[in-house]
mmCIF file of C-alpha atoms in Angstrom:
data_model
loop_
_atom_site.group_PDB
_atom_site.id
_atom_site.type_symbol
_atom_site.label_atom_id
_atom_site.label_comp_id
_atom_site.label_asym_id
_atom_site.label_seq_id
_atom_site.Cartn_x
_atom_site.Cartn_y
_atom_site.Cartn_z
ATOM 1 C CA HIS A 1152 80.293 -9.691 -58.653
ATOM 2 C CA ASN A 1153 80.446 -13.412 -58.036
ATOM 3 C CA GLU A 1154 76.804 -13.963 -59.019
ATOM 4 C CA LYS A 1155 77.127 -11.999 -62.266
ATOM 5 C CA ARG A 1156 80.253 -13.943 -63.179
ATOM 6 C CA LEU A 1157 78.520 -17.266 -62.493
ATOM 7 C CA LEU A 1158 75.468 -16.220 -64.519
ATOM 8 C CA ARG A 1159 77.640 -15.266 -67.507
ATOM 9 C CA GLU A 1160 79.502 -18.572 -67.347
ATOM 10 C CA PHE A 1161 76.337 -20.680 -67.274
ATOM 11 C CA GLU A 1162 74.010 -18.777 -69.608
ATOM 12 C CA ASP A 1163 73.826 -21.796 -71.839
ATOM 13 C CA GLY A 1164 71.796 -23.595 -69.137
ATOM 14 C CA ALA A 1165 74.451 -26.090 -68.084
ATOM 15 C CA ALA A 1166 74.557 -26.898 -64.368
ATOM 16 C CA PRO A 1167 77.370 -25.378 -62.314
ATOM 17 C CA PRO A 1168 80.133 -27.755 -61.307
ATOM 18 C CA SER A 1169 79.615 -29.359 -57.894
ATOM 19 C CA VAL A 1170 81.833 -27.709 -55.295
ATOM 20 C CA ASP A 1171 82.327 -28.932 -51.752
ATOM 21 C CA LEU A 1172 81.032 -26.250 -49.392
ATOM 22 C CA VAL A 1173 82.508 -25.769 -45.939
ATOM 23 C CA GLN A 1174 80.337 -25.040 -42.912
ATOM 24 C CA CYS A 1175 81.205 -22.256 -40.461
ATOM 25 C CA ILE A 1176 81.559 -23.553 -36.903
ATOM 26 C CA THR A 1177 79.965 -20.512 -35.246
ATOM 27 C CA CYS A 1178 77.045 -19.566 -37.495
ATOM 28 C CA LYS A 1179 76.514 -22.939 -39.257
ATOM 29 C CA ARG A 1180 76.372 -21.318 -42.724
ATOM 30 C CA THR A 1181 78.116 -22.943 -45.697
ATOM 31 C CA PHE A 1182 80.678 -21.201 -47.916
ATOM 32 C CA LEU A 1183 83.094 -21.889 -50.707
ATOM 33 C CA PRO A 1184 86.484 -22.836 -49.227
ATOM 34 C CA ASP A 1185 88.273 -19.606 -50.169
ATOM 35 C CA ILE A 1186 85.425 -17.419 -48.846
ATOM 36 C CA TRP A 1187 85.092 -19.562 -45.740
ATOM 37 C CA LYS A 1188 88.657 -18.653 -44.670
ATOM 38 C CA LYS A 1189 87.835 -14.930 -44.701
ATOM 39 C CA HIS A 1190 84.420 -15.436 -43.134
ATOM 40 C CA THR A 1191 85.666 -17.489 -40.175
ATOM 41 C CA ASN A 1192 87.776 -14.645 -38.774
ATOM 42 C CA PHE A 1193 84.964 -12.102 -39.087
ATOM 43 C CA CYS A 1194 82.377 -14.469 -37.665
ATOM 44 C CA LEU A 1195 84.499 -15.302 -34.607
ATOM 45 C CA MET A 1196 85.196 -11.608 -33.946
ATOM 46 C CA SER A 1197 81.537 -10.649 -34.249
ATOM 47 C CA LYS A 1198 80.481 -13.423 -31.868
ATOM 48 C CA ALA A 1199 83.112 -12.412 -29.303
ATOM 49 C CA LYS A 1200 82.160 -8.730 -29.451
ATOM 50 C CA LYS A 1201 79.786 -7.507 -26.768
ATOM 51 C CA LYS A 1202 76.410 -6.489 -28.144
ATOM 52 C CA TYR A 1203 75.778 -2.767 -27.885
ATOM 53 C CA VAL A 1204 72.260 -1.851 -26.808
ATOM 54 C CA PHE A 1205 71.123 1.223 -28.656
ATOM 55 C CA ASP A 1206 69.636 3.899 -26.399
ATOM 56 C CA SER A 1207 67.231 5.974 -28.456
ATOM 57 C CA ARG A 1208 66.517 8.308 -25.535
ATOM 58 C CA SER A 1209 70.082 9.575 -25.401
ATOM 59 C CA GLN A 1210 70.028 10.079 -29.168
ATOM 60 C CA ARG A 1211 66.780 12.053 -29.034
ATOM 61 C CA THR A 1212 67.785 14.254 -26.110
ATOM 62 C CA ARG A 1213 71.322 15.033 -27.293
ATOM 63 C CA GLY A 1214 71.765 18.796 -27.603
ATOM 64 C CA THR A 1215 68.656 19.686 -25.580
ATOM 65 C CA GLU A 1216 68.179 20.689 -21.948
ATOM 66 C CA PHE A 1217 66.851 17.189 -21.231
ATOM 67 C CA SER A 1218 70.238 15.617 -21.931
ATOM 68 C CA VAL A 1219 71.641 16.911 -18.620
ATOM 69 C CA LEU A 1220 68.798 15.430 -16.566
ATOM 70 C CA GLU A 1221 69.426 12.195 -14.777
ATOM 71 C CA PRO A 1222 67.586 9.170 -16.094
ATOM 72 C CA THR A 1223 64.366 8.422 -14.281
ATOM 73 C CA GLN A 1224 64.294 5.480 -11.949
ATOM 74 C CA PRO A 1225 61.856 2.740 -12.879
ATOM 75 C CA LYS A 1226 58.779 2.681 -10.668
ATOM 76 C CA ALA A 1227 58.836 0.108 -7.935
ATOM 77 C CA GLU A 1228 56.228 -2.579 -8.345
ATOM 78 C CA PRO A 1229 53.399 -2.364 -5.858
ATOM 79 C CA PRO A 1230 53.555 -5.088 -3.224
ATOM 80 C CA LYS A 1231 51.579 -8.157 -4.147
ATOM 81 C CA LYS A 1232 48.488 -8.856 -2.139
ATOM 82 C CA PRO A 1233 48.713 -12.112 -0.233
ATOM 83 C CA SER A 1234 47.045 -14.891 -2.102
ATOM 84 C CA ASN A 1235 43.865 -16.171 -0.512
ATOM 85 C CA TRP A 1236 43.456 -19.137 -2.807
ATOM 86 C CA ARG A 1237 42.939 -21.539 0.096
ATOM 87 C CA LYS A 1238 39.934 -19.579 1.399
ATOM 88 C CA ASN A 1239 38.531 -19.279 -2.123
ATOM 89 C CA HIS A 1240 38.973 -23.016 -2.617
ATOM 90 C CA LYS A 1241 37.203 -23.849 0.650
ATOM 91 C CA ASP A 1242 34.364 -21.487 -0.274
ATOM 92 C CA LEU A 1243 34.028 -23.171 -3.648
ATOM 93 C CA ILE A 1244 33.971 -26.667 -2.146
ATOM 94 C CA SER A 1245 31.399 -25.684 0.481
ATOM 95 C CA SER A 1246 29.146 -24.029 -2.103
ATOM 96 C CA VAL A 1247 29.328 -27.116 -4.341
ATOM 97 C CA ARG A 1248 28.414 -29.331 -1.386
ATOM 98 C CA ALA A 1249 25.557 -27.024 -0.412
ATOM 99 C CA ALA A 1250 24.254 -27.056 -3.986
ATOM 100 C CA LYS A 1251 24.390 -30.847 -4.015
ATOM 101 C CA ILE A 1252 22.425 -31.030 -0.746
ATOM 102 C CA LEU A 1253 19.903 -28.528 -2.110
ATOM 103 C CA THR A 1254 19.295 -30.471 -5.327
ATOM 104 C CA THR A 1255 18.852 -33.776 -3.491
ATOM 105 C CA ALA A 1256 16.455 -32.136 -1.003
ATOM 106 C CA MET A 1257 14.428 -30.643 -3.853
ATOM 107 C CA LYS A 1258 14.238 -34.009 -5.652
ATOM 108 C CA ASP A 1259 13.228 -35.915 -2.525
ATOM 109 C CA GLY A 1260 10.938 -33.173 -1.246
ATOM 110 C CA THR A 1261 12.608 -33.084 2.165
ATOM 111 C CA SER A 1262 13.237 -29.946 4.151
ATOM 112 C CA LEU A 1263 16.447 -28.038 3.672
ATOM 113 C CA PRO A 1264 19.166 -28.127 6.322
ATOM 114 C CA PRO A 1265 19.657 -24.945 8.339
ATOM 115 C CA PRO A 1266 21.995 -22.423 6.713
ATOM 116 C CA PRO A 1267 25.535 -22.238 8.047
ATOM 117 C CA PRO A 1268 26.247 -19.450 10.515
ATOM 118 C CA HIS A 1269 27.955 -16.293 9.397
ATOM 119 C CA PRO A 1270 31.774 -16.571 9.731
ATOM 120 C CA TYR A 1271 31.971 -13.694 12.213
ATOM 121 C CA VAL A 1272 29.221 -14.947 14.540
ATOM 122 C CA ALA A 1273 31.590 -17.254 16.395
ATOM 123 C CA ASP A 1274 34.006 -14.385 17.051
ATOM 124 C CA ARG A 1275 31.237 -12.273 18.526
ATOM 125 C CA HIS A 1276 29.876 -15.164 20.606
ATOM 126 C CA ILE A 1277 33.288 -16.143 21.981
ATOM 127 C CA LYS A 1278 33.910 -12.561 23.141
ATOM 128 C CA ILE A 1279 30.621 -12.554 25.045
ATOM 129 C CA CYS A 1280 31.313 -15.952 26.631
ATOM 130 C CA ASN A 1281 34.876 -15.119 27.623
ATOM 131 C CA ASN A 1282 33.877 -11.791 29.074
ATOM 132 C CA GLY A 1283 31.350 -13.474 31.359
ATOM 133 C CA THR A 1284 30.051 -10.157 32.623
ATOM 134 C CA ALA A 1285 27.874 -9.133 29.715
ATOM 135 C CA PRO A 1286 24.306 -9.527 30.969
ATOM 136 C CA LEU A 1287 21.825 -11.142 28.641
ATOM 137 C CA PRO A 1288 18.405 -9.660 28.048
ATOM 138 C CA LEU A 1289 15.773 -11.112 30.367
ATOM 139 C CA ASP A 1290 13.705 -12.619 27.555
ATOM 140 C CA LEU A 1291 16.778 -14.489 26.274
ATOM 141 C CA VAL A 1292 17.485 -15.813 29.765
ATOM 142 C CA GLN A 1293 13.896 -17.066 30.028
ATOM 143 C CA GLU A 1294 14.207 -18.701 26.603
ATOM 144 C CA ILE A 1295 17.414 -20.423 27.721
ATOM 145 C CA ARG A 1296 15.660 -21.723 30.832
ATOM 146 C CA ARG A 1297 12.761 -23.054 28.783
ATOM 147 C CA PHE A 1298 15.180 -24.652 26.320
ATOM 148 C CA HIS A 1299 16.865 -26.578 29.120
ATOM 149 C CA GLY A 1300 13.589 -27.368 30.857
ATOM 150 C CA LEU A 1301 14.429 -25.262 33.886
ATOM 151 C CA THR A 1302 11.960 -23.045 35.649
ATOM 152 C CA SER A 1303 14.629 -21.236 37.605
ATOM 153 C CA PRO A 1304 18.399 -21.122 37.239
ATOM 154 C CA PRO A 1305 20.440 -23.512 39.350
ATOM 155 C CA SER A 1306 21.795 -22.119 42.570
ATOM 156 C CA GLY A 1307 24.687 -19.738 41.953
ATOM 157 C CA ALA A 1308 23.869 -19.205 38.258
ATOM 158 C CA SER A 1309 23.460 -15.658 37.063
ATOM 159 C CA THR A 1310 21.816 -14.177 34.004
ATOM 160 C CA CYS A 1311 25.183 -14.050 32.211
ATOM 161 C CA VAL A 1312 26.528 -16.625 29.822
ATOM 162 C CA LYS A 1313 29.698 -17.896 31.423
ATOM 163 C CA PRO A 1314 31.886 -20.779 30.278
ATOM 164 C CA GLY A 1315 31.083 -23.940 32.191
ATOM 165 C CA THR A 1316 27.752 -22.732 33.569
ATOM 166 C CA TRP A 1317 24.327 -24.197 33.023
ATOM 167 C CA CYS A 1318 23.546 -22.238 29.828
ATOM 168 C CA SER A 1319 26.683 -22.990 27.837
ATOM 169 C CA GLN A 1320 25.527 -26.352 26.509
ATOM 170 C CA PRO A 1321 27.007 -27.286 23.096
ATOM 171 C CA SER A 1322 23.566 -27.457 21.478
ATOM 172 C CA PHE A 1323 22.664 -24.024 22.826
ATOM 173 C CA SER A 1324 25.922 -22.291 21.913
ATOM 174 C CA ALA A 1325 25.621 -23.536 18.338
ATOM 175 C CA ASN A 1326 22.121 -22.014 18.053
ATOM 176 C CA MET A 1327 22.911 -18.817 19.911
ATOM 177 C CA GLY A 1328 24.975 -17.085 17.176
#
């Protein structure tokens, strides 16, 4: 009604008189002073009222056999796998370094360095060394003797790889795996 009344009053094209508008404290909207008084009470009440969340499921199931069923529990999230970012990062760094070595070797024409051992080789080798009773094949024992320049094992040495014996040299154990 207010808009129609204002339009009728100013049909001649004259500008409406300037009126000081008052701003609502809660919603920051501006109103004419007499409307602002009414609005303030309603605005404060609506802000203080708890928001009701509409549940469409209860509305849909009202009056059916599904309305008596208990609401379903939300599915529990599956446990997160432990992050292995550190291993991935180390793998990335090592592959970048290996690629750099490869490109420089290809440019210079030098031979490539030996590939790194498989990560599980050390585990297998350490088990054999710690056991100390696992006999080595005879041809491997002969190769070890030739590697160290020995024709026969020192006195008391057996054909087994034992920690602290003549065949557990650092250079040999690195090449063994």
